[in-house]
PDB file of C-alpha atoms in Angstrom:
ATOM      1  CA  MET E   1       5.223 -19.640   2.373  1.00  0.00           C
ATOM      2  CA  ILE E   2       6.726 -17.331  -0.283  1.00  0.00           C
ATOM      3  CA  GLY E   3       3.245 -15.995  -1.024  1.00  0.00           C
ATOM      4  CA  ASN E   4       2.636 -15.178   2.629  1.00  0.00           C
ATOM      5  CA  ILE E   5       6.032 -13.512   2.928  1.00  0.00           C
ATOM      6  CA  LEU E   6       5.166 -11.327  -0.069  1.00  0.00           C
ATOM      7  CA  VAL E   7       1.737 -10.548   1.408  1.00  0.00           C
ATOM      8  CA  GLY E   8       3.491  -9.513   4.623  1.00  0.00           C
ATOM      9  CA  LEU E   9       5.865  -7.327   2.622  1.00  0.00           C
ATOM     10  CA  VAL E  10       2.960  -5.596   0.868  1.00  0.00           C
ATOM     11  CA  ALA E  11       1.287  -5.060   4.251  1.00  0.00           C
ATOM     12  CA  LEU E  12       4.507  -3.558   5.652  1.00  0.00           C
ATOM     13  CA  ILE E  13       4.844  -1.264   2.636  1.00  0.00           C
ATOM     14  CA  HIS E  14       1.334  -0.012   3.284  1.00  0.00           C
ATOM     15  CA  CYS E  15       2.007   0.476   6.991  1.00  0.00           C
ATOM     16  CA  TYR E  16       4.957   2.645   6.003  1.00  0.00           C
ATOM     17  CA  ILE E  17       2.781   4.567   3.532  1.00  0.00           C
ATOM     18  CA  VAL E  18       0.272   5.145   6.347  1.00  0.00           C
ATOM     19  CA  TYR E  19       3.068   6.545   8.510  1.00  0.00           C
ATOM     20  CA  LEU E  20       4.319   8.772   5.697  1.00  0.00           C
ATOM     21  CA  GLU E  21       0.873  10.122   4.851  1.00  0.00           C
ATOM     22  CA  MET E  22      -0.556  10.493   8.345  1.00  0.00           C
ATOM     23  CA  VAL E  23       2.503  11.481  10.393  1.00  0.00           C
ATOM     24  CA  LEU E  24       5.318  12.635   8.144  1.00  0.00           C
ATOM     25  CA  TRP E  25       3.373  14.307   5.312  1.00  0.00           C
ATOM     26  CA  ASP E  26       4.526  17.856   6.012  1.00  0.00           C
ATOM     27  CA  THR E  27       8.034  16.987   7.202  1.00  0.00           C
ATOM     28  CA  PRO E  28      11.104  17.055   4.941  1.00  0.00           C
ATOM     29  CA  ARG E  29      11.082  13.233   4.762  1.00  0.00           C
ATOM     30  CA  GLY E  30       7.403  13.071   3.831  1.00  0.00           C
ATOM     31  CA  ARG E  31       7.667  15.875   1.287  1.00  0.00           C
ATOM     32  CA  LYS E  32      10.669  14.172  -0.314  1.00  0.00           C
ATOM     33  CA  ALA E  33       8.889  10.802  -0.509  1.00  0.00           C
ATOM     34  CA  PHE E  34       5.947  12.327  -2.357  1.00  0.00           C
ATOM     35  CA  GLY E  35       7.761  15.140  -4.149  1.00  0.00           C
ATOM     36  CA  VAL E  36       5.589  17.936  -2.778  1.00  0.00           C
ATOM     37  CA  THR E  37       6.398  21.490  -1.739  1.00  0.00           C
ATOM     38  CA  PRO E  38       6.059  22.711   1.847  1.00  0.00           C
ATOM     39  CA  GLU E  39       3.094  24.849   0.788  1.00  0.00           C
ATOM     40  CA  PHE E  40       1.299  21.956  -0.885  1.00  0.00           C
ATOM     41  CA  ALA E  41       2.044  19.642   2.047  1.00  0.00           C
ATOM     42  CA  SER E  42       0.617  22.151   4.488  1.00  0.00           C
ATOM     43  CA  ALA E  43      -2.502  22.745   2.403  1.00  0.00           C
ATOM     44  CA  SER E  44      -3.167  19.043   1.788  1.00  0.00           C
ATOM     45  CA  LYS E  45      -2.252  17.577   5.179  1.00  0.00           C
ATOM     46  CA  VAL E  46      -5.816  16.540   6.045  1.00  0.00           C
ATOM     47  CA  LEU E  47      -6.354  14.961   2.619  1.00  0.00           C
ATOM     48  CA  ALA E  48      -3.094  13.035   2.938  1.00  0.00           C
ATOM     49  CA  ALA E  49      -4.107  11.755   6.368  1.00  0.00           C
ATOM     50  CA  ASN E  50      -7.398  10.536   4.905  1.00  0.00           C
ATOM     51  CA  GLN E  51      -5.519   8.796   2.112  1.00  0.00           C
ATOM     52  CA  GLY E  52      -3.218   7.257   4.712  1.00  0.00           C
ATOM     53  CA  LEU E  53      -6.207   5.862   6.540  1.00  0.00           C
ATOM     54  CA  TYR E  54      -7.338   4.050   3.398  1.00  0.00           C
ATOM     55  CA  ASN E  55      -3.863   2.584   2.970  1.00  0.00           C
ATOM     56  CA  GLY E  56      -4.155   1.432   6.573  1.00  0.00           C
ATOM     57  CA  PHE E  57      -7.330  -0.453   5.703  1.00  0.00           C
ATOM     58  CA  LEU E  58      -5.456  -2.238   2.910  1.00  0.00           C
ATOM     59  CA  ALA E  59      -2.678  -3.213   5.325  1.00  0.00           C
ATOM     60  CA  ALA E  60      -5.224  -4.357   7.919  1.00  0.00           C
ATOM     61  CA  GLY E  61      -6.989  -6.536   5.353  1.00  0.00           C
ATOM     62  CA  LEU E  62      -3.731  -8.185   4.322  1.00  0.00           C
ATOM     63  CA  ILE E  63      -2.772  -8.793   7.951  1.00  0.00           C
ATOM     64  CA  TRP E  64      -6.234 -10.241   8.583  1.00  0.00           C
ATOM     65  CA  GLY E  65      -5.761 -12.606   5.629  1.00  0.00           C
ATOM     66  CA  LEU E  66      -2.401 -13.718   7.015  1.00  0.00           C
ATOM     67  CA  TYR E  67      -3.957 -14.249  10.447  1.00  0.00           C
ATOM     68  CA  LEU E  68      -6.576 -16.540   8.921  1.00  0.00           C
ATOM     69  CA  GLY E  69      -3.880 -18.802   7.477  1.00  0.00           C
ATOM     70  CA  THR E  70      -4.990 -21.033   4.620  1.00  0.00           C
ATOM     71  CA  ALA E  71      -8.601 -19.973   5.189  1.00  0.00           C
ATOM     72  CA  GLY E  72      -7.544 -16.399   4.360  1.00  0.00           C
ATOM     73  CA  PHE E  73      -6.683 -17.068   0.712  1.00  0.00           C
ATOM     74  CA  GLN E  74      -9.688 -15.126  -0.636  1.00  0.00           C
ATOM     75  CA  VAL E  75      -9.161 -12.269   1.818  1.00  0.00           C
ATOM     76  CA  LYS E  76      -5.514 -11.929   0.816  1.00  0.00           C
ATOM     77  CA  MET E  77      -6.387 -12.081  -2.884  1.00  0.00           C
ATOM     78  CA  PHE E  78      -9.120  -9.458  -2.525  1.00  0.00           C
ATOM     79  CA  PHE E  79      -6.885  -6.975  -0.723  1.00  0.00           C
ATOM     80  CA  LEU E  80      -3.938  -7.652  -3.040  1.00  0.00           C
ATOM     81  CA  LEU E  81      -6.186  -6.959  -6.028  1.00  0.00           C
ATOM     82  CA  CYS E  82      -7.273  -3.714  -4.339  1.00  0.00           C
ATOM     83  CA  VAL E  83      -3.616  -2.741  -3.824  1.00  0.00           C
ATOM     84  CA  ALA E  84      -2.706  -3.621  -7.421  1.00  0.00           C
ATOM     85  CA  THR E  85      -5.666  -1.662  -8.794  1.00  0.00           C
ATOM     86  CA  ALA E  86      -4.889   1.371  -6.625  1.00  0.00           C
ATOM     87  CA  GLY E  87      -1.271   1.148  -7.738  1.00  0.00           C
ATOM     88  CA  LEU E  88      -2.256   1.066 -11.412  1.00  0.00           C
ATOM     89  CA  TYR E  89      -4.491   4.086 -10.961  1.00  0.00           C
ATOM     90  CA  GLY E  90      -1.800   5.932  -9.023  1.00  0.00           C
ATOM     91  CA  ALA E  91       0.817   5.114 -11.645  1.00  0.00           C
ATOM     92  CA  ALA E  92      -1.467   6.414 -14.395  1.00  0.00           C
ATOM     93  CA  THR E  93      -2.499   9.597 -12.572  1.00  0.00           C
ATOM     94  CA  VAL E  94       0.378  10.495 -10.241  1.00  0.00           C
ATOM     95  CA  GLY E  95       3.628   8.820 -11.268  1.00  0.00           C
ATOM     96  CA  ARG E  96       5.231   5.593 -12.447  1.00  0.00           C
ATOM     97  CA  LYS E  97       7.037   5.129  -9.136  1.00  0.00           C
ATOM     98  CA  ILE E  98       3.740   3.932  -7.637  1.00  0.00           C
ATOM     99  CA  LEU E  99       3.678   1.066 -10.116  1.00  0.00           C
ATOM    100  CA  PHE E 100       6.904  -0.306  -8.647  1.00  0.00           C
ATOM    101  CA  VAL E 101       6.116   0.468  -5.001  1.00  0.00           C
ATOM    102  CA  GLN E 102       2.564  -0.900  -4.923  1.00  0.00           C
ATOM    103  CA  THR E 103       1.508  -2.797  -8.027  1.00  0.00           C
ATOM    104  CA  VAL E 104       4.567  -4.953  -8.693  1.00  0.00           C
ATOM    105  CA  PRO E 105       4.830  -6.332  -5.120  1.00  0.00           C
ATOM    106  CA  ALA E 106       1.074  -6.979  -5.030  1.00  0.00           C
ATOM    107  CA  VAL E 107       1.118  -8.802  -8.383  1.00  0.00           C
ATOM    108  CA  LEU E 108       4.096 -10.907  -7.288  1.00  0.00           C
ATOM    109  CA  ALA E 109       2.221 -11.850  -4.109  1.00  0.00           C
ATOM    110  CA  ILE E 110      -0.896 -12.702  -6.133  1.00  0.00           C
ATOM    111  CA  LEU E 111       1.113 -14.945  -8.446  1.00  0.00           C
ATOM    112  CA  ALA E 112       2.901 -16.648  -5.555  1.00  0.00           C
ATOM    113  CA  LEU E 113      -0.365 -17.330  -3.724  1.00  0.00           C
ATOM    114  CA  TRP E 114      -2.092 -18.504  -6.899  1.00  0.00           C
ATOM    115  CA  LEU E 115       0.765 -20.902  -7.656  1.00  0.00           C
ATOM    116  CA  GLY E 116       0.784 -22.168  -4.079  1.00  0.00           C
ATOM    117  CA  LEU E 117       4.331 -21.005  -3.400  1.00  0.00           C
TER     118      LEU E 117
END
């Protein structure tokens, strides 16, 4: 149960990231979340929306795994590993904050699922 709660939390985080990247990217809230200037936000709006779409696929995969129940163990693990890997890459190339927003929750969910919690 704890594992599924953490999977749900990771999915919710990614739904929020989708909203930030696809809807709020060039608003004060979106710019603050990603630390970008109005000029950069305006110039990169389409790229951010594309990135948001990919985060949406991660959320959808996690939700699908939850929907499958116990049969969704492999699906949840696959998408959590994708999230953790993306978070590691983002932390290395963009900023450490991504490590704590994406990778840590995903790794905790992986551990909880693996341990049967």
